[in-house]
PDB file of C-alpha atoms and ligand atoms in Angstrom:
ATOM      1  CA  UNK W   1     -15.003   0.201  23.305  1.00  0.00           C
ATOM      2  CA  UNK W   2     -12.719  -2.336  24.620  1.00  0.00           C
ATOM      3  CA  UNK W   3      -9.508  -1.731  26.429  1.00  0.00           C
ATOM      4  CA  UNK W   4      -6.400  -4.389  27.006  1.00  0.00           C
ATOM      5  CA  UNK W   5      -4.351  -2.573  29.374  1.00  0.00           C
ATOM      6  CA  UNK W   6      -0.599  -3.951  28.916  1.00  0.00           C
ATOM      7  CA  UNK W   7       2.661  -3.360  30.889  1.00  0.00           C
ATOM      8  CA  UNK W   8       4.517  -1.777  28.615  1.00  0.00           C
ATOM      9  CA  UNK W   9       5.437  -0.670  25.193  1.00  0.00           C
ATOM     10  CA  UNK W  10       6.583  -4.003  24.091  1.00  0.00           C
ATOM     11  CA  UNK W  11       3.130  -5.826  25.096  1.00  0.00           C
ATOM     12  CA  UNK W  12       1.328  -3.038  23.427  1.00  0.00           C
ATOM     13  CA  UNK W  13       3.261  -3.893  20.222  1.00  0.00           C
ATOM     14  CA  UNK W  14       2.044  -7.203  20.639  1.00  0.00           C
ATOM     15  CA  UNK W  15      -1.030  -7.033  21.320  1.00  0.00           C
ATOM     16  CA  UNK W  16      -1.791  -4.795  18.591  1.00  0.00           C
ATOM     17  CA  UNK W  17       0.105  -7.348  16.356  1.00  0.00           C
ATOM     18  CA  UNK W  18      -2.137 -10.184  17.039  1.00  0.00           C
ATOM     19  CA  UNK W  19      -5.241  -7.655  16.314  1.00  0.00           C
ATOM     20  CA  UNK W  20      -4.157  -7.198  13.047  1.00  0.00           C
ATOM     21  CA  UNK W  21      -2.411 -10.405  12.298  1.00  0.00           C
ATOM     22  CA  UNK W  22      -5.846 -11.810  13.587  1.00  0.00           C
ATOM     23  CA  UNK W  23      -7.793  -9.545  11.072  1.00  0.00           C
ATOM     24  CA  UNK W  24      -5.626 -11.055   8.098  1.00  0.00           C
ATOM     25  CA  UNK W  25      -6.026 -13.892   8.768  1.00  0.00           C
ATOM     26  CA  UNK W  26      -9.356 -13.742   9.300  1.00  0.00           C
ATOM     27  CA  UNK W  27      -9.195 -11.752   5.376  1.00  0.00           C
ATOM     28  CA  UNK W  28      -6.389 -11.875   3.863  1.00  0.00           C
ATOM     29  CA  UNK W  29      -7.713  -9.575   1.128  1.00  0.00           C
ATOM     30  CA  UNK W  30      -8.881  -6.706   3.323  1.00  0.00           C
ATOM     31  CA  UNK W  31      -8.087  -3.417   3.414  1.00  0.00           C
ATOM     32  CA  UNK W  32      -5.822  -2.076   6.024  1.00  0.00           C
ATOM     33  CA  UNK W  33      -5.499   1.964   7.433  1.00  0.00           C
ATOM     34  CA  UNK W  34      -1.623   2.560   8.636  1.00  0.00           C
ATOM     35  CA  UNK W  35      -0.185   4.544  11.253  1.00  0.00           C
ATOM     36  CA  UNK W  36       2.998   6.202  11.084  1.00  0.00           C
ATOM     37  CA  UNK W  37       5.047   7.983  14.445  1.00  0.00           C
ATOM     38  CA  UNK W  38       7.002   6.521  16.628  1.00  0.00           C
ATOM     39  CA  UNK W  39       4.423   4.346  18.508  1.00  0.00           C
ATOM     40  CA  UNK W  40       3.755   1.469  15.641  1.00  0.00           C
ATOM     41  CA  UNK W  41       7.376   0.811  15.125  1.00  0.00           C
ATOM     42  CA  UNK W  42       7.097  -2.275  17.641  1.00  0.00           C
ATOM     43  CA  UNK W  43       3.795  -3.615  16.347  1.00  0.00           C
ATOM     44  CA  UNK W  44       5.303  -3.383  12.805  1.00  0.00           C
ATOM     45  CA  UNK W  45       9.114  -4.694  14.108  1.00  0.00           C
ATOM     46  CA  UNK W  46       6.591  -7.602  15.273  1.00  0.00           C
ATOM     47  CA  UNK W  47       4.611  -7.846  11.775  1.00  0.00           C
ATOM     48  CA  UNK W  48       7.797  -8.493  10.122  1.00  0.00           C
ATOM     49  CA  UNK W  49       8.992 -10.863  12.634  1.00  0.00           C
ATOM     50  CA  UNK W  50       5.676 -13.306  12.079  1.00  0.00           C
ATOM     51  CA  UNK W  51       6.018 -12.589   8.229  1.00  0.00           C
ATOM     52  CA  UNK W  52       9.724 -14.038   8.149  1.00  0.00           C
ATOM     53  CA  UNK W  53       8.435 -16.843  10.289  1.00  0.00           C
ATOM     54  CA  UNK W  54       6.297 -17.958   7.290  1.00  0.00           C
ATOM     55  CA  UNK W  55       3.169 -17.097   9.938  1.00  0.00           C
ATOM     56  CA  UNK W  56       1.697 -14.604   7.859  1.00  0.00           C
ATOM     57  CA  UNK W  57       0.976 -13.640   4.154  1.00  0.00           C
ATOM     58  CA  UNK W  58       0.383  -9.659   3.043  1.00  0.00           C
ATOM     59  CA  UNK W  59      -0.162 -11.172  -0.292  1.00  0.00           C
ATOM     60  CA  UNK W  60      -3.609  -9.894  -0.747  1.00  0.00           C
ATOM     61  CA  UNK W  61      -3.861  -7.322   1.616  1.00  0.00           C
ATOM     62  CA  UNK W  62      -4.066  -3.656   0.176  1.00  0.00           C
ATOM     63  CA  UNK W  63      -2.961  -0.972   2.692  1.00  0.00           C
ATOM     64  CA  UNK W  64      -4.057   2.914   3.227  1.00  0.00           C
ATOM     65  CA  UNK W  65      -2.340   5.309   5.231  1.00  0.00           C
ATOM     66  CA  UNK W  66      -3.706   7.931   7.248  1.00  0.00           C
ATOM     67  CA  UNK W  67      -1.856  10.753   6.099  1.00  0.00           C
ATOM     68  CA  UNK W  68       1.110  12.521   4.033  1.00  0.00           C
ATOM     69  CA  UNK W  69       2.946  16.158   4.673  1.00  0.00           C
ATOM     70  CA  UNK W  70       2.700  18.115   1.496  1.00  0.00           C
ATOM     71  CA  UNK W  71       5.437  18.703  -0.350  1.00  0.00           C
ATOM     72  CA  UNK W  72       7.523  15.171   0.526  1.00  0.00           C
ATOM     73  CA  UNK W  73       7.205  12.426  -2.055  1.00  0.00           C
ATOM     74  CA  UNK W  74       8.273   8.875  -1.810  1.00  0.00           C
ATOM     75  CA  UNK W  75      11.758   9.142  -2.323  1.00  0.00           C
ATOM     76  CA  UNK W  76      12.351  12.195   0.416  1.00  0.00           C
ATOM     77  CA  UNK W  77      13.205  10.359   3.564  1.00  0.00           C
ATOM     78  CA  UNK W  78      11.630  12.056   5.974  1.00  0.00           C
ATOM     79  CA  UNK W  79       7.843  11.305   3.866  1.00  0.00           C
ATOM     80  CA  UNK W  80       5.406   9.019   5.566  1.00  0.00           C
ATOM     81  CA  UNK W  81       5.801   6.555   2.287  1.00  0.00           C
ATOM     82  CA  UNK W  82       9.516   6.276   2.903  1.00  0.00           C
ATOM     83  CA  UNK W  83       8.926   5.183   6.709  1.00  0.00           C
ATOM     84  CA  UNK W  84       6.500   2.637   5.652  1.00  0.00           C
ATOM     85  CA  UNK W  85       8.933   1.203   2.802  1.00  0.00           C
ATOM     86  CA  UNK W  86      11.075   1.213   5.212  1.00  0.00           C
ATOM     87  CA  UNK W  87       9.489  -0.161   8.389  1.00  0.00           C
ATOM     88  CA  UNK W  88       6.968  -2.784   6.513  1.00  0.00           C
ATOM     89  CA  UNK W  89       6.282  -2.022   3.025  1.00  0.00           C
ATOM     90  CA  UNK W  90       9.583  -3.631   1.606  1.00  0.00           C
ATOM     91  CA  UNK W  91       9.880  -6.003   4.627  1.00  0.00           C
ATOM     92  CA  UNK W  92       6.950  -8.038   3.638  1.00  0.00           C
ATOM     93  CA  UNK W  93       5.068  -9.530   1.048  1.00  0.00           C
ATOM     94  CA  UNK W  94       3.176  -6.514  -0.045  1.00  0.00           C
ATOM     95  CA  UNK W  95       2.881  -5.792  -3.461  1.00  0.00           C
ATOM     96  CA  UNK W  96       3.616  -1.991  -3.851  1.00  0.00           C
ATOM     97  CA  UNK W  97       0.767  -1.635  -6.055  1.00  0.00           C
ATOM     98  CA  UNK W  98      -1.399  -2.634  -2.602  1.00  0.00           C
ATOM     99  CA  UNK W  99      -0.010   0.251  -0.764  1.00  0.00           C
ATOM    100  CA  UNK W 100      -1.556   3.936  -0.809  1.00  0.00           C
ATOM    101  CA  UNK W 101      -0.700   6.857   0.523  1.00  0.00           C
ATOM    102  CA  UNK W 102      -1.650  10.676  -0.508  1.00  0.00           C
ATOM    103  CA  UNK W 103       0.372  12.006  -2.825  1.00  0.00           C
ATOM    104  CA  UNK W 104       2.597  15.094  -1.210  1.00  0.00           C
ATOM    105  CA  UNK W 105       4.460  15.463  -4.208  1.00  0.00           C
ATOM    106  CA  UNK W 106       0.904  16.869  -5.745  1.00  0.00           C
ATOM    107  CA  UNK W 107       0.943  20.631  -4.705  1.00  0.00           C
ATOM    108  CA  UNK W 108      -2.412  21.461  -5.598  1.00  0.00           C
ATOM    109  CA  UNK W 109      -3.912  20.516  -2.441  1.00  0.00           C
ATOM    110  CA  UNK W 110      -7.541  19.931  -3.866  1.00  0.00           C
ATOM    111  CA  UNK W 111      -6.213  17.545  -6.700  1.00  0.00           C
ATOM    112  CA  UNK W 112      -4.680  15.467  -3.915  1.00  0.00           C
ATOM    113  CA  UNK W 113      -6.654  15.458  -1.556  1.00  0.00           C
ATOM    114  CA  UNK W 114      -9.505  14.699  -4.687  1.00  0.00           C
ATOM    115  CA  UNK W 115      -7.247  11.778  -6.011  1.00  0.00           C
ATOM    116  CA  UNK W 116      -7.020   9.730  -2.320  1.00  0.00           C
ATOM    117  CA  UNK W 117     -10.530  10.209  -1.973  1.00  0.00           C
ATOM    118  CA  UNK W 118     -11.858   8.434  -4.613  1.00  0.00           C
ATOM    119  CA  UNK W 119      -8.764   6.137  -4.074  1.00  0.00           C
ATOM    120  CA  UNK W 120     -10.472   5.269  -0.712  1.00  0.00           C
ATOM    121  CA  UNK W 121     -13.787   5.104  -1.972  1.00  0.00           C
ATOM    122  CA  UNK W 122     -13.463   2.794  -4.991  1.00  0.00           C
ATOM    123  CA  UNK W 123     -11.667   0.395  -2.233  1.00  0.00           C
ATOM    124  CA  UNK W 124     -14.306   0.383   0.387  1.00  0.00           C
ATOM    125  CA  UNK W 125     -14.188   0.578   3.928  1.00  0.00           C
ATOM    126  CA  UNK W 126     -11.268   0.019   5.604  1.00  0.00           C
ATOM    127  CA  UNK W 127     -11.608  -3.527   7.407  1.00  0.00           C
ATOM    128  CA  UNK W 128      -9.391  -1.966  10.176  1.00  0.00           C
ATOM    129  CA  UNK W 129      -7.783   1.222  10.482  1.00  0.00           C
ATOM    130  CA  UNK W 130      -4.979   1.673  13.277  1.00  0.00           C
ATOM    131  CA  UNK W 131      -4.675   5.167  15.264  1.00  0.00           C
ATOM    132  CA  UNK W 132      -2.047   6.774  16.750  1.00  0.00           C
ATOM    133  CA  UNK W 133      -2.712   9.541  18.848  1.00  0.00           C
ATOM    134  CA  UNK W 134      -1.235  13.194  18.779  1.00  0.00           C
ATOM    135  CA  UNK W 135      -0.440  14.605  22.250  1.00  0.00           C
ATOM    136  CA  UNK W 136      -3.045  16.846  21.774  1.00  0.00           C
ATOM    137  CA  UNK W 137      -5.886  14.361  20.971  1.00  0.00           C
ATOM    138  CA  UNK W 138      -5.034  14.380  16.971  1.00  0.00           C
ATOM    139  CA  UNK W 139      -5.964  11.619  14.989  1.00  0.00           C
ATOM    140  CA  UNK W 140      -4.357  11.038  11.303  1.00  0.00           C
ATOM    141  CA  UNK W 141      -3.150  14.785  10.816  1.00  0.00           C
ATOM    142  CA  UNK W 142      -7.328  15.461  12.155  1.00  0.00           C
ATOM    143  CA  UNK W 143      -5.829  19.503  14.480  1.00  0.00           C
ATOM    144  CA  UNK W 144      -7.728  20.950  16.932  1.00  0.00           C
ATOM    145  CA  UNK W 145     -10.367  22.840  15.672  1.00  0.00           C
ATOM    146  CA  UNK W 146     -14.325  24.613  15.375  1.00  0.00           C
ATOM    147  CA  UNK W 147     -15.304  21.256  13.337  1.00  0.00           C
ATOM    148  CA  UNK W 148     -14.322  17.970  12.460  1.00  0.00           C
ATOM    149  CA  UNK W 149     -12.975  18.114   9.200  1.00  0.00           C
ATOM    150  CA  UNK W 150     -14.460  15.033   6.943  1.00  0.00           C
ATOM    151  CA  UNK W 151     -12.837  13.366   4.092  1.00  0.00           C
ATOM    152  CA  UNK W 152      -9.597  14.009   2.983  1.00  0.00           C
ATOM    153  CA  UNK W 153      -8.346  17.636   2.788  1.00  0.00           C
ATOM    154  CA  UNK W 154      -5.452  19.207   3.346  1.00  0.00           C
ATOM    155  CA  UNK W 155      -4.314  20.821   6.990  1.00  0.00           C
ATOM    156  CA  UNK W 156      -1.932  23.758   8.823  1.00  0.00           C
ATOM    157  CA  UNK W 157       0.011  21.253  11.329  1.00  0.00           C
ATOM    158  CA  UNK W 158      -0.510  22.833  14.649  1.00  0.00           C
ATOM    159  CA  UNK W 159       2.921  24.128  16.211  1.00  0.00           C
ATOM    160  CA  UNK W 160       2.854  21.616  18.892  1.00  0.00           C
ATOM    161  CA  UNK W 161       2.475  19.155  16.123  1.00  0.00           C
ATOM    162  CA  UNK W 162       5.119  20.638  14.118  1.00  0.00           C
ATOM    163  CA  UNK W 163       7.494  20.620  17.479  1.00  0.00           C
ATOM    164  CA  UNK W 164       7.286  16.782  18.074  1.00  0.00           C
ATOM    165  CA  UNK W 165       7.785  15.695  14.738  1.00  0.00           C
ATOM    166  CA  UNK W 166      10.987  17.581  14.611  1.00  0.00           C
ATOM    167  CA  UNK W 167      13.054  14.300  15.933  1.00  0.00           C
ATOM    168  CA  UNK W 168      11.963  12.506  12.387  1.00  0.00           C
ATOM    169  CA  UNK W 169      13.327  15.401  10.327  1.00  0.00           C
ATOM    170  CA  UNK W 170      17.617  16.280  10.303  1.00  0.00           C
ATOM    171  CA  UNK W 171      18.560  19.150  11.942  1.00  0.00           C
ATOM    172  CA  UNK W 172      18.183  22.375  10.329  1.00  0.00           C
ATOM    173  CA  UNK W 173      15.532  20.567   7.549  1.00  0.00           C
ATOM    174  CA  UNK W 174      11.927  22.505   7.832  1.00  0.00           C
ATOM    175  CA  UNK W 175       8.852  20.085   9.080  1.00  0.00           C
ATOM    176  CA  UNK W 176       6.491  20.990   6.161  1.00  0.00           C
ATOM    177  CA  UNK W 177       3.869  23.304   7.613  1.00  0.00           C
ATOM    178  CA  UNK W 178       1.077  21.234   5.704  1.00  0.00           C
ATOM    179  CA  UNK W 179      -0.344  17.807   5.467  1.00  0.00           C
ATOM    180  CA  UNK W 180      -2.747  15.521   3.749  1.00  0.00           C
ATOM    181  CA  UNK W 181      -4.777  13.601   5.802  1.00  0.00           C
ATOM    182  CA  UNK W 182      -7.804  11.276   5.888  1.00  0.00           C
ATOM    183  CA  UNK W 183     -10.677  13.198   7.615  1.00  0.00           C
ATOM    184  CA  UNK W 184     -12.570  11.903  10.802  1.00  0.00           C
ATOM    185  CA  UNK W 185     -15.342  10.812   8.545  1.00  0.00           C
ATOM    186  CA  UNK W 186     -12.851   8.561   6.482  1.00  0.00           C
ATOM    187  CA  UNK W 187     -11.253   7.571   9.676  1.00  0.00           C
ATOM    188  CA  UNK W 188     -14.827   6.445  11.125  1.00  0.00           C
ATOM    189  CA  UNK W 189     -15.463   4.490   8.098  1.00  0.00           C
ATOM    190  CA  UNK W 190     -13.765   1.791   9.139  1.00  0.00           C
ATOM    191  CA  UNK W 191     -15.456  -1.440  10.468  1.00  0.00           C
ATOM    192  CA  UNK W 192     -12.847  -1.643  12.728  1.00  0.00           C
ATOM    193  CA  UNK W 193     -10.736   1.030  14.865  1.00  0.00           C
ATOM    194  CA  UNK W 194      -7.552   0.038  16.854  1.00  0.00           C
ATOM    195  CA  UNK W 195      -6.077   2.618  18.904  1.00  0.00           C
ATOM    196  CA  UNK W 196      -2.682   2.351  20.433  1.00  0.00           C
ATOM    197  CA  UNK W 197      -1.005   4.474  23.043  1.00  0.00           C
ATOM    198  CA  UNK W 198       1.886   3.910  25.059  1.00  0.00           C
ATOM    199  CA  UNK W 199       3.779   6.534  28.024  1.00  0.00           C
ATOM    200  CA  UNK W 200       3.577   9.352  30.180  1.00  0.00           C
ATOM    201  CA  UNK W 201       3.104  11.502  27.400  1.00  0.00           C
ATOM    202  CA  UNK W 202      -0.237  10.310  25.740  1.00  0.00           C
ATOM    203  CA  UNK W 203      -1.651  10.160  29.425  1.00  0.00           C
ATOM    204  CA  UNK W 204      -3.870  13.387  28.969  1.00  0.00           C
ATOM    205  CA  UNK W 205      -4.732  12.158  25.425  1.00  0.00           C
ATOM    206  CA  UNK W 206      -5.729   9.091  26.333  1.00  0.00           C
ATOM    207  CA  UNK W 207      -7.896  10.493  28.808  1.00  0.00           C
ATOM    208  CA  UNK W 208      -9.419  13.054  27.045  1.00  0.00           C
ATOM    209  CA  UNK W 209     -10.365  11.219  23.921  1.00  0.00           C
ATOM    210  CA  UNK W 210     -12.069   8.106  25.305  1.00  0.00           C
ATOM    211  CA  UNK W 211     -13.288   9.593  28.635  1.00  0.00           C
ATOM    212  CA  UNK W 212     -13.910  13.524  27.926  1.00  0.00           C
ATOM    213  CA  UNK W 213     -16.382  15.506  26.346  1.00  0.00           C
ATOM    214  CA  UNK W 214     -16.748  14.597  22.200  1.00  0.00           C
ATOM    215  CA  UNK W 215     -15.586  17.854  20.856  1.00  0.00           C
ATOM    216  CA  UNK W 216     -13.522  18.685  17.612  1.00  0.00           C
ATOM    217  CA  UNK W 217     -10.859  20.622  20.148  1.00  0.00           C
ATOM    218  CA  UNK W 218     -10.037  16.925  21.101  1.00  0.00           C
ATOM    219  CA  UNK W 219     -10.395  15.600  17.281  1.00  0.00           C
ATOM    220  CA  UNK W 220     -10.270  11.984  18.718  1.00  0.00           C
ATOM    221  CA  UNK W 221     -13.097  12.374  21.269  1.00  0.00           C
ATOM    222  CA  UNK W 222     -15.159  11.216  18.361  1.00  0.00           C
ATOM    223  CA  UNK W 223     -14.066   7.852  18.777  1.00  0.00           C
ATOM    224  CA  UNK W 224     -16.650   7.461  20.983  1.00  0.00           C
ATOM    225  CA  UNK W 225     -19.156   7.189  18.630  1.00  0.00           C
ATOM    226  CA  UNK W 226     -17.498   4.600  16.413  1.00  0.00           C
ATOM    227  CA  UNK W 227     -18.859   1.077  17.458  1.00  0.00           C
ATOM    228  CA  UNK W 228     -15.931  -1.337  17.534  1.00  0.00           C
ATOM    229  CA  UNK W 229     -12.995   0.828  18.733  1.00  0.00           C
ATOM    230  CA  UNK W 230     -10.105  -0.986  20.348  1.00  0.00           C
ATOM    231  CA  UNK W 231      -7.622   0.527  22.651  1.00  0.00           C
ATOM    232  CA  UNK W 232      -4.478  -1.044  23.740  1.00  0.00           C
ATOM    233  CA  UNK W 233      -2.472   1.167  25.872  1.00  0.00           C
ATOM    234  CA  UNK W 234       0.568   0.909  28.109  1.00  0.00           C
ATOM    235  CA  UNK W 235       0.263   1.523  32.189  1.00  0.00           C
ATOM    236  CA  UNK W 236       1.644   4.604  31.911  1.00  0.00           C
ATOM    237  CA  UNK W 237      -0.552   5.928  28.848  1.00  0.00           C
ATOM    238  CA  UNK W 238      -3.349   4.727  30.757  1.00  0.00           C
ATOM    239  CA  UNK W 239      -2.535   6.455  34.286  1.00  0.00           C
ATOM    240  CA  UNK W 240      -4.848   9.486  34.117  1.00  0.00           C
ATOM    241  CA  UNK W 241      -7.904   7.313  33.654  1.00  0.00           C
ATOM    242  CA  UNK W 242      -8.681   5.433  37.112  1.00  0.00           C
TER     243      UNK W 242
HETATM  244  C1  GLP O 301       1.778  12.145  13.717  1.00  0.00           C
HETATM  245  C2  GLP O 301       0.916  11.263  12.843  1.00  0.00           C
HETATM  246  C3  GLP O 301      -0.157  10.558  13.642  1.00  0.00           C
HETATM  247  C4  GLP O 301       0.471   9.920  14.867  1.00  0.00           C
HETATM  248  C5  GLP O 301       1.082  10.982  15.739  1.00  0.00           C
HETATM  249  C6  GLP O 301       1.667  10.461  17.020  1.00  0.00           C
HETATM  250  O1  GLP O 301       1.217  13.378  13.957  1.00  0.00           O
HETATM  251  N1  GLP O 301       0.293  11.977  11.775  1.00  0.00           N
HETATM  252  O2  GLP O 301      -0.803   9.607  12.827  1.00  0.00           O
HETATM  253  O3  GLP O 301      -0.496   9.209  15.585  1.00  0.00           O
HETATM  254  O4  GLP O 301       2.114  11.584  14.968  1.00  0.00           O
HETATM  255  O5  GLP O 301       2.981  10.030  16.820  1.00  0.00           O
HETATM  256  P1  GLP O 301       3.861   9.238  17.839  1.00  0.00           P
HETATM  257  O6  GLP O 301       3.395   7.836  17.767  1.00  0.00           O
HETATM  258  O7  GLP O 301       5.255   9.389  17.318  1.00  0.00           O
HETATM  259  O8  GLP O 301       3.669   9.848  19.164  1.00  0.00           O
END
């Protein structure tokens, strides 16, 4: 694993920029996994930025997010697809046709998850798949749990989960109990992981999922056994690790 330790948000937005600005330009066809919460909103903000700037194309580039609550579709704003339309998708030259996401408008939960799952496979692996991290060591919508579930399936969001998603949704609006989600093995797929973490808050996370034991009670302990994992990670997210 390699770690760039940065001051602040802001530099982690960068740096996590150039990663994946780097990676398409290195390919501008290749397939790239998306994040959504609050901590990619400055590494997209800065996307966008080099985009207007004529410094870089999404012409080619397909994109695959991580996850989806059931029962939100594109045009509810508090889905996952309307925060990417509305933080990169329709601020950049992606065609819309490039960019997948799991269905939540599909109830039956084994039909969706069925659907993104051969979506992902006919596309290959995913050339780099960025990672947020859940205060409680989730990756994707990948709870705390006996096992690591594998490819895409569908998932009870743990209450804590539930809890600090609540800020995206207006008040008195239900957070949907359920969620698609790529599994850890369609996480670990990817050639590439890039990890990004920033403030007090994802300091336990941090340190449990690159430095702890590899357990599925700390989903993104298995990180550890992925071979090209990047983490970039504020001061503050990185404080319980020296
Ligand atoms: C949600 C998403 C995750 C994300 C996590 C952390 O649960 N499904 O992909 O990493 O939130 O979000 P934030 O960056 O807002 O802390």
């Amino acid at each position: 694993m390699r770690i760039y330790l940065t001051k602040d948000y802001d530099a982690m937005s960068r740096k996590a920029a150039n990663i994946i600005s780097a990676q398409i330009i290195l390919k501008p066809d290749c397939v790239l996994g998306l994040a959504t919460g609050s901590t990619p909103l400055g590494l997209y903000r800065q996307l966008v930025d080099w985009h207007r700037k004529g410094d870089l194309d999404f012409s080619e580039v397909i994109t695959v997010n991580l996850d989806e609550y059931r029962g939100l579709g594109a045009d509810d704003k508090e889905s996952y697809a309307s925060y990417m339309r509305e933080n990169l998708f329709s601020l950049v030259n992606l065609k819309p046709e490039n960019c997948h996401l799991p269905d939540g408008k599909i109830s039956d939960s084994e039909e969706a998850c069925g659907k993104y799952n051969a979506l992902l496979g006919s596309l290959g692996r995913q050339d780099l798949q960025l990672l947020g991290l859940g205060k409680n060591g989730h990756i994707g919508f990948n709870e705390p749990g006996e096992f690591f579930g594998k490819d895409v399936h569908c998932v009870e969001l743990a209450r804590s989960t539930v809890e600090a998603n609540r800020r995206f949704f207006e008040a008195g609006k239900n957070v949907p109990a359920y969620a698609y989600t790529m599994g850890i093995r369609s996480i670990l797929r990817a050639r590439k992981i890039l990890v990004i973490a920033s403030g007090k808050d994802k300091a336990d996370a941090v340190r449990e999922v690159f430095f702890g034991e590899v357990t599925p009670y700390v989903p993104g302990s298995i990180l550890q056994l992925h071979n090209d994992v990047i983490l970039v990670c504020d001061e503050e997210a990185f404080s319980k690790c020296r």
